[in-house]
XYZ file of C-alpha atoms in Angstrom:
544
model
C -38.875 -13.461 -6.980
C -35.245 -13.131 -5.621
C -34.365 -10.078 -3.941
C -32.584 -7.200 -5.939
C -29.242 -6.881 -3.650
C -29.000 -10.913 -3.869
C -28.702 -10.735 -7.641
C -26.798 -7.664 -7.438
C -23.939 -9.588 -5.172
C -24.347 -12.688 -7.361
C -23.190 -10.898 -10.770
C -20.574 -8.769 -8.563
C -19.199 -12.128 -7.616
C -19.365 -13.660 -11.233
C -18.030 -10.890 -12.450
C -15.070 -9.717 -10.357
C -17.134 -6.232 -9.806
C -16.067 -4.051 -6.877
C -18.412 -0.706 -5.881
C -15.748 0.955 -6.782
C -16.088 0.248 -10.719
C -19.641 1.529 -10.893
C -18.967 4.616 -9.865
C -15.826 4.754 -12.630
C -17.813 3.495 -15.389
C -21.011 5.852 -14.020
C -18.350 9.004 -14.391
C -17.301 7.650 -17.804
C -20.949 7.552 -18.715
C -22.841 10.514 -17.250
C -24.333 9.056 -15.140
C -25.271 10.251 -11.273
C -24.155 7.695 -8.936
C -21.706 7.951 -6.481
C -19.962 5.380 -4.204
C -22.554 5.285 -1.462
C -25.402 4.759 -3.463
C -23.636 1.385 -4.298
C -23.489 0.283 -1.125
C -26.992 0.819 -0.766
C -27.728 -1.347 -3.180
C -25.619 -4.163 -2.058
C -26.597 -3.913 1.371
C -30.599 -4.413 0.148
C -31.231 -0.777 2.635
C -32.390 0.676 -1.145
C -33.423 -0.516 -4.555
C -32.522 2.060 -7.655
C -34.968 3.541 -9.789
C -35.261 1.249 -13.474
C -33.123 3.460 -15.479
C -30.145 3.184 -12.773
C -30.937 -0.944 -13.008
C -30.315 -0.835 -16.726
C -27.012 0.708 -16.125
C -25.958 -1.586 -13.709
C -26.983 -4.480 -15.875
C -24.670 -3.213 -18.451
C -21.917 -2.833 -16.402
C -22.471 -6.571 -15.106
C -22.827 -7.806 -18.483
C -26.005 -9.464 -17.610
C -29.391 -9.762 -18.370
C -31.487 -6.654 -16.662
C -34.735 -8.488 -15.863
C -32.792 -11.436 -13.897
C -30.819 -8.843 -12.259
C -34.233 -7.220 -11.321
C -35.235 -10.514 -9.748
C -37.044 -12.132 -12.593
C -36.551 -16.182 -13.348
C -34.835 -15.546 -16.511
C -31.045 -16.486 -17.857
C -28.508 -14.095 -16.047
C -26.485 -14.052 -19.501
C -29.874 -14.138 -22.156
C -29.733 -10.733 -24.295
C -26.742 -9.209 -21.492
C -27.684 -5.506 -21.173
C -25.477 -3.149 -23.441
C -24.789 0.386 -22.733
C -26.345 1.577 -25.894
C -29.490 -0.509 -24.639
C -29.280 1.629 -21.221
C -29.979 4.722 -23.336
C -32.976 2.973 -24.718
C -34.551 2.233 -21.527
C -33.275 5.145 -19.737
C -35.601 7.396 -22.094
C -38.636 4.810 -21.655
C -38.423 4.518 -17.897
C -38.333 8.962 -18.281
C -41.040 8.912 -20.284
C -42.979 6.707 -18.183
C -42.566 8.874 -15.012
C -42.769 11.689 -16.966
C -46.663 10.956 -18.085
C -47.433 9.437 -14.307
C -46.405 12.770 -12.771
C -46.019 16.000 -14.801
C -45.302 16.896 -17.956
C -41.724 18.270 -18.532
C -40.512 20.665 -21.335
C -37.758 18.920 -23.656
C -35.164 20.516 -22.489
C -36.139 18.958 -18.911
C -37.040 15.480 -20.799
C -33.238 16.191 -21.917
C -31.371 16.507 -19.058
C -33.055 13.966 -16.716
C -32.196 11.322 -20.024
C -28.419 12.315 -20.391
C -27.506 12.835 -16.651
C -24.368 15.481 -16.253
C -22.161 14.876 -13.982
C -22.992 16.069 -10.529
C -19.626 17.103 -8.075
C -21.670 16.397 -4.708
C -23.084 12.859 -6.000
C -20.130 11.565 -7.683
C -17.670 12.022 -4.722
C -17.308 8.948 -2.835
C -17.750 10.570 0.732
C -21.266 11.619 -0.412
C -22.841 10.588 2.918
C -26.371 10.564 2.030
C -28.804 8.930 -0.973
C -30.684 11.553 -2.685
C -34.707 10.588 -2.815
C -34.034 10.714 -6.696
C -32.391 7.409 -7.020
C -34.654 5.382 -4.231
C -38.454 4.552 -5.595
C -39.356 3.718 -1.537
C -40.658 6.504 0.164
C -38.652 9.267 2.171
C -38.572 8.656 5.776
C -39.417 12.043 7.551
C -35.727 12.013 9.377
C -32.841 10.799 8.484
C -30.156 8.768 11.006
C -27.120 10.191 11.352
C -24.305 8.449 9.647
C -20.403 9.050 10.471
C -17.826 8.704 7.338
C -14.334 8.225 7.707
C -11.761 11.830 7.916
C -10.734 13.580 4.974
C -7.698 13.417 6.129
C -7.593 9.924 4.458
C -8.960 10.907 1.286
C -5.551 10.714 -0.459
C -3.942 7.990 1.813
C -3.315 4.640 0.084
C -1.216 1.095 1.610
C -2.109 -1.357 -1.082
C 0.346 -4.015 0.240
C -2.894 -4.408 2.693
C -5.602 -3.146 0.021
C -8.517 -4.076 -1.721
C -6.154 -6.595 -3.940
C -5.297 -8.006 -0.409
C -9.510 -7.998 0.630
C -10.399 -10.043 -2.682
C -7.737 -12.394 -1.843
C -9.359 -12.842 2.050
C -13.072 -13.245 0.136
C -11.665 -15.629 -2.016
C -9.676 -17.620 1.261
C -13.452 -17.493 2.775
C -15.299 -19.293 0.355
C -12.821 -22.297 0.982
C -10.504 -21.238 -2.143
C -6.224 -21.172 -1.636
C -4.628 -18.429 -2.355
C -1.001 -18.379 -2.451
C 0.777 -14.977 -1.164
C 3.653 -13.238 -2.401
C 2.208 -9.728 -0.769
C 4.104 -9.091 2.882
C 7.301 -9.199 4.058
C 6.526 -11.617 6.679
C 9.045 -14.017 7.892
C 6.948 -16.182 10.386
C 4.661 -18.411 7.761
C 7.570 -19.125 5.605
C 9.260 -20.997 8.080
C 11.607 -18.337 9.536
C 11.977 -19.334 13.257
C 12.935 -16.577 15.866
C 16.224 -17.451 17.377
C 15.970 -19.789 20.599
C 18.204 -17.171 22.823
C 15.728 -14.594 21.923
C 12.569 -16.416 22.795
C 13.935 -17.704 26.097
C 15.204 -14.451 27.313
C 12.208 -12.728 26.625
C 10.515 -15.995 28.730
C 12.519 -15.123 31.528
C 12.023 -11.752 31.705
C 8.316 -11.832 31.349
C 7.067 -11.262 35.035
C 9.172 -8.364 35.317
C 7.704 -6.546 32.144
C 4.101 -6.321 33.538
C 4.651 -2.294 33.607
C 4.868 0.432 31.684
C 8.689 1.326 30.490
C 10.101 5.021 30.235
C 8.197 6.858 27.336
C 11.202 5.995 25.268
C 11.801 2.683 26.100
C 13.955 0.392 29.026
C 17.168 1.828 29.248
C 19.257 -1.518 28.609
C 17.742 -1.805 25.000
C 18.490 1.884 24.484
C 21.712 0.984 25.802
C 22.337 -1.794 23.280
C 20.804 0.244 20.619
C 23.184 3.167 21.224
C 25.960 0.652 21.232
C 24.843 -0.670 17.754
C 24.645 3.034 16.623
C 28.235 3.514 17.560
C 29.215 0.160 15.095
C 27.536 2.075 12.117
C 29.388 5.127 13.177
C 26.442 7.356 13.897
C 27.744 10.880 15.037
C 26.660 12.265 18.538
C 24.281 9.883 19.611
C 23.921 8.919 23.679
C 21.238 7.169 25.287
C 18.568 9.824 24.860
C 18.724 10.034 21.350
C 16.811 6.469 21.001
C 13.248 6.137 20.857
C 11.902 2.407 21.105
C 8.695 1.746 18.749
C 5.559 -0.575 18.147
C 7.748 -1.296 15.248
C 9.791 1.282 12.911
C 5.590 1.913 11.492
C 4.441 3.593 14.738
C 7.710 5.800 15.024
C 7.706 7.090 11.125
C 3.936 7.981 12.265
C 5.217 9.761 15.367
C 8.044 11.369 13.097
C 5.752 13.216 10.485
C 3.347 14.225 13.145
C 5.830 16.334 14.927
C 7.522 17.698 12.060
C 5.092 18.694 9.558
C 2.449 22.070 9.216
C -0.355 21.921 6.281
C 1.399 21.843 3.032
C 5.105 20.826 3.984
C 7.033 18.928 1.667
C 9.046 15.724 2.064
C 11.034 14.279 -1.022
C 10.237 10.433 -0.751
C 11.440 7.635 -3.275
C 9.720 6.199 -6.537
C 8.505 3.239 -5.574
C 8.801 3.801 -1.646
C 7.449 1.779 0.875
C 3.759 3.353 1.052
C 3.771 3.460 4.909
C 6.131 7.154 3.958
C 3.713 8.624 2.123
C 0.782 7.857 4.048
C 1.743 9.466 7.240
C 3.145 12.066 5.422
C 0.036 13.019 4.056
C -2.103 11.931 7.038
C 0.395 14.840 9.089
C -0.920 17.481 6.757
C 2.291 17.506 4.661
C 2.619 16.867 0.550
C 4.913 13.692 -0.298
C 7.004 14.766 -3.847
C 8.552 11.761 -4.866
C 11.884 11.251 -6.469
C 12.790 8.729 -8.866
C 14.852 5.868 -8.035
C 16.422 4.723 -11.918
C 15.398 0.768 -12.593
C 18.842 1.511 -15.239
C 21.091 2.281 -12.229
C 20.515 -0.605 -10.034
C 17.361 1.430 -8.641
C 19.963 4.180 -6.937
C 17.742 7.434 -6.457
C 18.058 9.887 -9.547
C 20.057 12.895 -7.900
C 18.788 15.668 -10.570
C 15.429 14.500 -10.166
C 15.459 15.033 -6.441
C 17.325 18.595 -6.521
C 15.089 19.314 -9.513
C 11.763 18.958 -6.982
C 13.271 20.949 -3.993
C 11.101 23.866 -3.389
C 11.063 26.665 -0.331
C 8.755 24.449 1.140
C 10.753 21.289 1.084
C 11.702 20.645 4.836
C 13.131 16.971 4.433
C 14.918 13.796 2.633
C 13.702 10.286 3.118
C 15.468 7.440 1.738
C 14.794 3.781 2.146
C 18.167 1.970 2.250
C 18.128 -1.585 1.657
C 14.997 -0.296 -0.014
C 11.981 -1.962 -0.084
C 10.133 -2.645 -2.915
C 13.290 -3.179 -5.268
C 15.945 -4.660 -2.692
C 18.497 -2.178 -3.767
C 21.572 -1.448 -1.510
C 22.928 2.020 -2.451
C 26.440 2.965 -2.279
C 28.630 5.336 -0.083
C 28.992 7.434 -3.294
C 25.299 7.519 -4.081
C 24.618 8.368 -0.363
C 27.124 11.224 -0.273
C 25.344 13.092 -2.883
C 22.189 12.940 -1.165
C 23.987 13.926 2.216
C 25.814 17.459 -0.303
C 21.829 17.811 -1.474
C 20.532 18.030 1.928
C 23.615 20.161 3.402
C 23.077 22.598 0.268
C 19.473 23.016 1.236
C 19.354 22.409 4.802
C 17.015 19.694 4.917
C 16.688 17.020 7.581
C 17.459 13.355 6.557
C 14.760 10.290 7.712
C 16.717 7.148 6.803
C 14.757 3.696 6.780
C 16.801 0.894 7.158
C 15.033 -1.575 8.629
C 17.403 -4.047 6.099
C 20.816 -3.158 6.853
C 21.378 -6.744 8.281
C 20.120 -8.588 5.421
C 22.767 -7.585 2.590
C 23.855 -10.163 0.446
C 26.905 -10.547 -2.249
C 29.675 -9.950 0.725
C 28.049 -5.920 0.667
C 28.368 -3.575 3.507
C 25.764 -1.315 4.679
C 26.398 2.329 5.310
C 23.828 4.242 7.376
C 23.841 7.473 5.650
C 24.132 9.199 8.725
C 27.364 8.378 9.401
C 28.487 11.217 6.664
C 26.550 13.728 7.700
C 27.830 14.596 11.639
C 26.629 18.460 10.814
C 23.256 18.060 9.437
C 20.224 16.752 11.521
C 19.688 13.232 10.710
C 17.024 10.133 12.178
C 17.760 6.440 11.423
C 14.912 3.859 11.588
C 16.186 0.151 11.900
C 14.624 -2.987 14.180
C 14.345 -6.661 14.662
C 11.059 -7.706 12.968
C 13.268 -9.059 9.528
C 16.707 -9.225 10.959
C 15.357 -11.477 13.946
C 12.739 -13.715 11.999
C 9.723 -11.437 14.600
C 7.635 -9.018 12.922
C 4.740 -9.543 15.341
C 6.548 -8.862 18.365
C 6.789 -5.027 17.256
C 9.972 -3.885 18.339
C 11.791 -1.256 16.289
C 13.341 2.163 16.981
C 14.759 5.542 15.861
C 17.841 7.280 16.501
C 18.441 11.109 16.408
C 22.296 12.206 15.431
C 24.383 14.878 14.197
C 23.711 18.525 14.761
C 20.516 18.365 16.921
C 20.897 21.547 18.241
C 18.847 23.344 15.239
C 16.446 20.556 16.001
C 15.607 21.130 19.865
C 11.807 22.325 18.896
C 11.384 19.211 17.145
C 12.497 17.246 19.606
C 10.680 18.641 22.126
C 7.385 17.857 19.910
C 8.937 14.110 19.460
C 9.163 13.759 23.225
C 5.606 15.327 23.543
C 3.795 12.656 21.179
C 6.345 9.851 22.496
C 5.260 10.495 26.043
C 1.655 10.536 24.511
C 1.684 7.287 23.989
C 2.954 6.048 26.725
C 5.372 3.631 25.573
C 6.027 0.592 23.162
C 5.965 -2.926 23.754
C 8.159 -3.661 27.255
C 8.384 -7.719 26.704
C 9.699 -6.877 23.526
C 11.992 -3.894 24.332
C 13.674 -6.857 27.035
C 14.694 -8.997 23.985
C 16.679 -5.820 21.937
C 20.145 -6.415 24.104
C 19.939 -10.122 23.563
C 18.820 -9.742 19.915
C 22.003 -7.040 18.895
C 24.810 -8.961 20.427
C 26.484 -12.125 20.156
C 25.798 -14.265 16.734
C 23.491 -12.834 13.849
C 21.704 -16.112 13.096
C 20.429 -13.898 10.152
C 23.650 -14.247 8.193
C 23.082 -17.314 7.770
C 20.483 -17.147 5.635
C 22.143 -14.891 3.401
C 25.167 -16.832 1.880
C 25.303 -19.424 -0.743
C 23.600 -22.437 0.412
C 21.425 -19.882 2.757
C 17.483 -19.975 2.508
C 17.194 -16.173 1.616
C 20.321 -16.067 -0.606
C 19.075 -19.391 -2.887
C 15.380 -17.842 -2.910
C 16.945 -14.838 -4.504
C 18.942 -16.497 -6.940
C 15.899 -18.245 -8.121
C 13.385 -15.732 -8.234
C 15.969 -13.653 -10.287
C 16.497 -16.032 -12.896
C 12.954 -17.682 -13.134
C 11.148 -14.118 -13.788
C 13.990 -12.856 -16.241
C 12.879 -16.132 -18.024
C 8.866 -14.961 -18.732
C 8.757 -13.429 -22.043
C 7.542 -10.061 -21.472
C 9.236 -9.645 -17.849
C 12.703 -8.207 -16.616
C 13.941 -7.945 -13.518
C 17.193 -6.080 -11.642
C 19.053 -8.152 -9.438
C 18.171 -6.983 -5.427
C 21.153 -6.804 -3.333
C 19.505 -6.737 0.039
C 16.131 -7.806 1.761
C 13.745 -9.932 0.414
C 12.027 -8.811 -2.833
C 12.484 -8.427 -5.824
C 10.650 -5.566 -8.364
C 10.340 -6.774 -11.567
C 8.864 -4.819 -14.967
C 6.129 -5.810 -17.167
C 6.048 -4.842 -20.956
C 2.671 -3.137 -20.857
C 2.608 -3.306 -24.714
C 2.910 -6.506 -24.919
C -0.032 -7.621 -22.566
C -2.237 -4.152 -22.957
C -2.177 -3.210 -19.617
C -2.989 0.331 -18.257
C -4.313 -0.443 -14.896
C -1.661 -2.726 -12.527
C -4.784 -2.933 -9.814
C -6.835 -5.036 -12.538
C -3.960 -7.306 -13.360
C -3.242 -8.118 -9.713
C -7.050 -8.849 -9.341
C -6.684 -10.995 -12.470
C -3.945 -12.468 -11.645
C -5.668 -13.300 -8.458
C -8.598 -14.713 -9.452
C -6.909 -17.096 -12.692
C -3.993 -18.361 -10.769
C -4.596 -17.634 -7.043
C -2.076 -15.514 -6.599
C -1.747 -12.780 -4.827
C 1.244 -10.135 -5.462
C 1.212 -6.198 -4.971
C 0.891 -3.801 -8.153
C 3.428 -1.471 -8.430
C 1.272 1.725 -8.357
C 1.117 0.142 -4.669
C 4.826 1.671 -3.910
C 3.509 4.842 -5.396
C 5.253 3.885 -8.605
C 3.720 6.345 -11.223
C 3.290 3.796 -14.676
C 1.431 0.051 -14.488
C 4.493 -1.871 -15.227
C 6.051 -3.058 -12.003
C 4.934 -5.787 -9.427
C 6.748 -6.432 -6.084
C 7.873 -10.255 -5.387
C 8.128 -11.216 -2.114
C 10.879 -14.122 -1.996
C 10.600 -15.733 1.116
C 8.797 -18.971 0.281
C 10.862 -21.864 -0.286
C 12.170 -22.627 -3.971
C 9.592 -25.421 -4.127
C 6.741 -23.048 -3.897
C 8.619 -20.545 -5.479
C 8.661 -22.834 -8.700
C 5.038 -22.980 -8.059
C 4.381 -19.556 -8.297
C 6.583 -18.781 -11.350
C 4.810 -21.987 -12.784
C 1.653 -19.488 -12.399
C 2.986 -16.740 -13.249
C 4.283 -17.938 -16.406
C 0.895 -19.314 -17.647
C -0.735 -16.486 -16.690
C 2.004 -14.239 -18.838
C 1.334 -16.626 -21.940
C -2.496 -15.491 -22.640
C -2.861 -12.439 -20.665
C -4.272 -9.051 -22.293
C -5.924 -6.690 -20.374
């Protein structure tokens, strides 16, 4: 007879099941199951009791004795949930006349399962004897579950979407990935000056650098600052990063108490809103208006200032929707922030890939009395997101920021210091030619994948799509009445497994409806065609 688990993982498979929607149907149905329990199961460590079989049967869709190991058809008489009730009150009755004899209104409760707080959380760390017909060992092992601190932290452009795809790329299937902003296996190349400095500087970069980084790529950086006409900035005022990621971490962690707020854009890049809420703080989210070339909503954002609201981000080229906002647009943000007294974080880790003959304005070059930091780097600009070289730079008044600061210097000098090969490439990397600019005229690689990406999903019935001005993707909407949908997760997974394609949902950007997807546009037009070619098929039958 085949093992429970093995059958178990066989109709997950089949069925494009995750642990995740047992527990979700289990809550929709009464029943007591909770996320660990699953695993459990899967792993083989327990078997559930026959009534909990049944159920998972009928969430499978398959037959319950093959599921229970038997040699019958998987799909012969499937169970049903109405059939669960059926055998739920058999298998009661049965233990009930093996062991004691219950009243009805016990006979009751044990049939129709309410829901239970403690099981049904997904941190439950332990499987009550109730649902496991092996005997009880007399002591338990400890087990260790992850911080509640990351109860509430999602980054779906890395997610479970992202994990199906890597099970599916295991079992010798090819997936093609429109997911992450990363130039390298599209064919970007690094620039040759950059590579062979960093070559000949390699033996003397053994060492650590200063906490905030060598002082000729803060140098170069400062000097770059001074070009976007950044207010008050000297060589101090830069702090060199494992990438802009590691410095936005840094950032949040010295700025925010338990229960903080920080007004972040709808969709944002989720990286924000994750170490926002991993530093204790509450992200509020403004919306950025799809009808306004994705510009953040001003009334919005003054409408969800509170006392507690302590700062502004904006992303700018943004990322997901490749919008470049204007000085205008940026100056009422900047009269927001100077009304309230709030500090600005600006991401622009874009500002050198703007298209259409556009100029970027870092907005803290209008603000020289409020407290403002900039994020920018080389991982898109320079073609070399794995070399992990980005950086932030404090301007404007920083004098009602000195505690701050001290509490930046305090977790920079924490960590020692970011990558020094790296670091040695920055004053190569910010002067002379911008090979990137290249790219992003007509006849350029990032400019031509833009222009067809636009057109080609404007063209799927059902889709629209505004025009990005900067970066590389594109955010386009689904009509969810046309194809039924109400959760973007499933239709990425379904996506995935029909056409082998692997996007991001919206609800990944912490976009708050299940209409959007993110595009990532750096593939060639060939397999760009491809990929619409996919996309388009998959549009034509699709209802979730």
């Amino acid at each position: 007879m085949a093992q429970f688990n093995d059958r178990l993982n066989q109709a997950m498979e089949l069925r494009g099941i995750k642990q995740i929607d047992f527990v979700k149907a289990a809550h929709e149905h009464g029943v007591k199951l909770g996320r660990s329990h699953i695993s459990q199961y899967v792993s083989g460590k327990t078997r559930p009791r026959k009534d909990i079989e049944y159920f998972l049967a009928a969430v499978l869709r398959v037959n319950e004795h093959w599921l229970a190991g038997e040699n019958v058809p998987f799909d012969d008489d499937p169970a049903t949930f109405a059939h669960v009730s059926q055998q739920i009150a058999e298998a009661n009755h049965i233990e009930t006349s093996e062991h004691h004899t219950q009243s009805p209104k016990e006979q009751e409760h044990h049939m129709e399962p309410e829901h239970n707080s403690d099981v049904q959380n997904p941190s439950f760390p332990d499987v009550p004897a109730s649902v496991n017909d092996e005997p009880s060992m007399p002591t338990t092992r400890r087990t260790f579950t992850k911080s509640h601190k990351l109860d509430n932290v999602l980054y779906d452009v890395r997610g479970p979407v992202v994990d199906e795809a890597a099970r599916m790329e295991a079992a010798g299937m090819h997936v093609m990935k429109l997911n992450i902003g990363n130039p390298a296996p599209f064919g970007f190349r690094t620039p040759d000056e950059v590579v062979a400095d960093m070559a000949h500087q390699l033996a003397d970069t053994e060492g650590y650098s200063a906490s905030k980084g060598l002082f000729s790529a803060r140098k170069a950086i400062m000097q770059y600052a001074q070009l976007k006409h950044l207010p008050n900035v000297d060589v101090e005022d830069i702090y060199t990063g494992n990438g802009v990621s590691e410095l936005i971490n840094l950032s949040m962690s010295a700025l925010l108490d338990n229960g903080d707020e920080v007004l972040l854009p709808a969709p944002d890049y989720p990286l924000w809103t994750a170490c926002v809420t991993l530093a204790g703080g509450k992200a509020v989210h403004y919306i950025c208006d799809e009808q306004s070339d994705w510009y953040p909503d001003i009334d919005d954002m003054r409408s969800k200032i509170t006392d507690r609201t302590k700062a502004i981000v904006i992303i700018n080229p943004n990322n997901p929707t490749g919008a470049l906002y204007p000085t205008e647009v940026l100056q009422q943000i900047v009269d927001l922030a100077r009304e309230h007294q709030l500090m600005i974080f600006s991401d622009e880790i874009y500002d050198r890939l703007v298209m259409d003959g556009l100029e970027h304005t870092s907005i803290a070059s209008l603000a020289p009395d409020l407290f403002c930091v900039t994020y920018s780097g080389l991982s898109k600009s320079h073609m070399i997101a794995g070399y992990r070289i980005g950086w932030m730079i404090l301007s404007g008044n920083k004098a009602i920021a000195k505690d701050y600061i001290e509490g930046l210097d305090m977790l920079t000098n924490m960590r020692i210091c970011s990558n020094v090969p790296a670091q040695s490439v920055v004053q190569t990397a910010l002067g002379g030619h911008q090979s990137v600019k290249d790219y992003l005229v007509p006849g350029g690689r990032i400019y031509e994948q833009r222009e067809y990406i636009y057109e080609a999903l404007n063209s799927i019935d059902g889709i629209t799509a505004v025009k990005p001005k900067a970066a590389f993707y594109i955010f386009p909407k689904i009509d969810t009445k046309k194809f039924n949908i109400h959760n973007d997760e499933q239709f990425a997974l379904d996506l995935l497994h029909d056409q082998k394609l692997l996007i991001v949902q919206g609800s990944g950007f912490n976009w708050h409806e299940p209409n959007h997807l993110r595009v990532v546009y750096l593939p060639r037009v060939e397999v760009l065609k491809d990929a619409t070619a996919k996309l388009t098929n998959f549009f034509s039958y699709y209802h979730q």
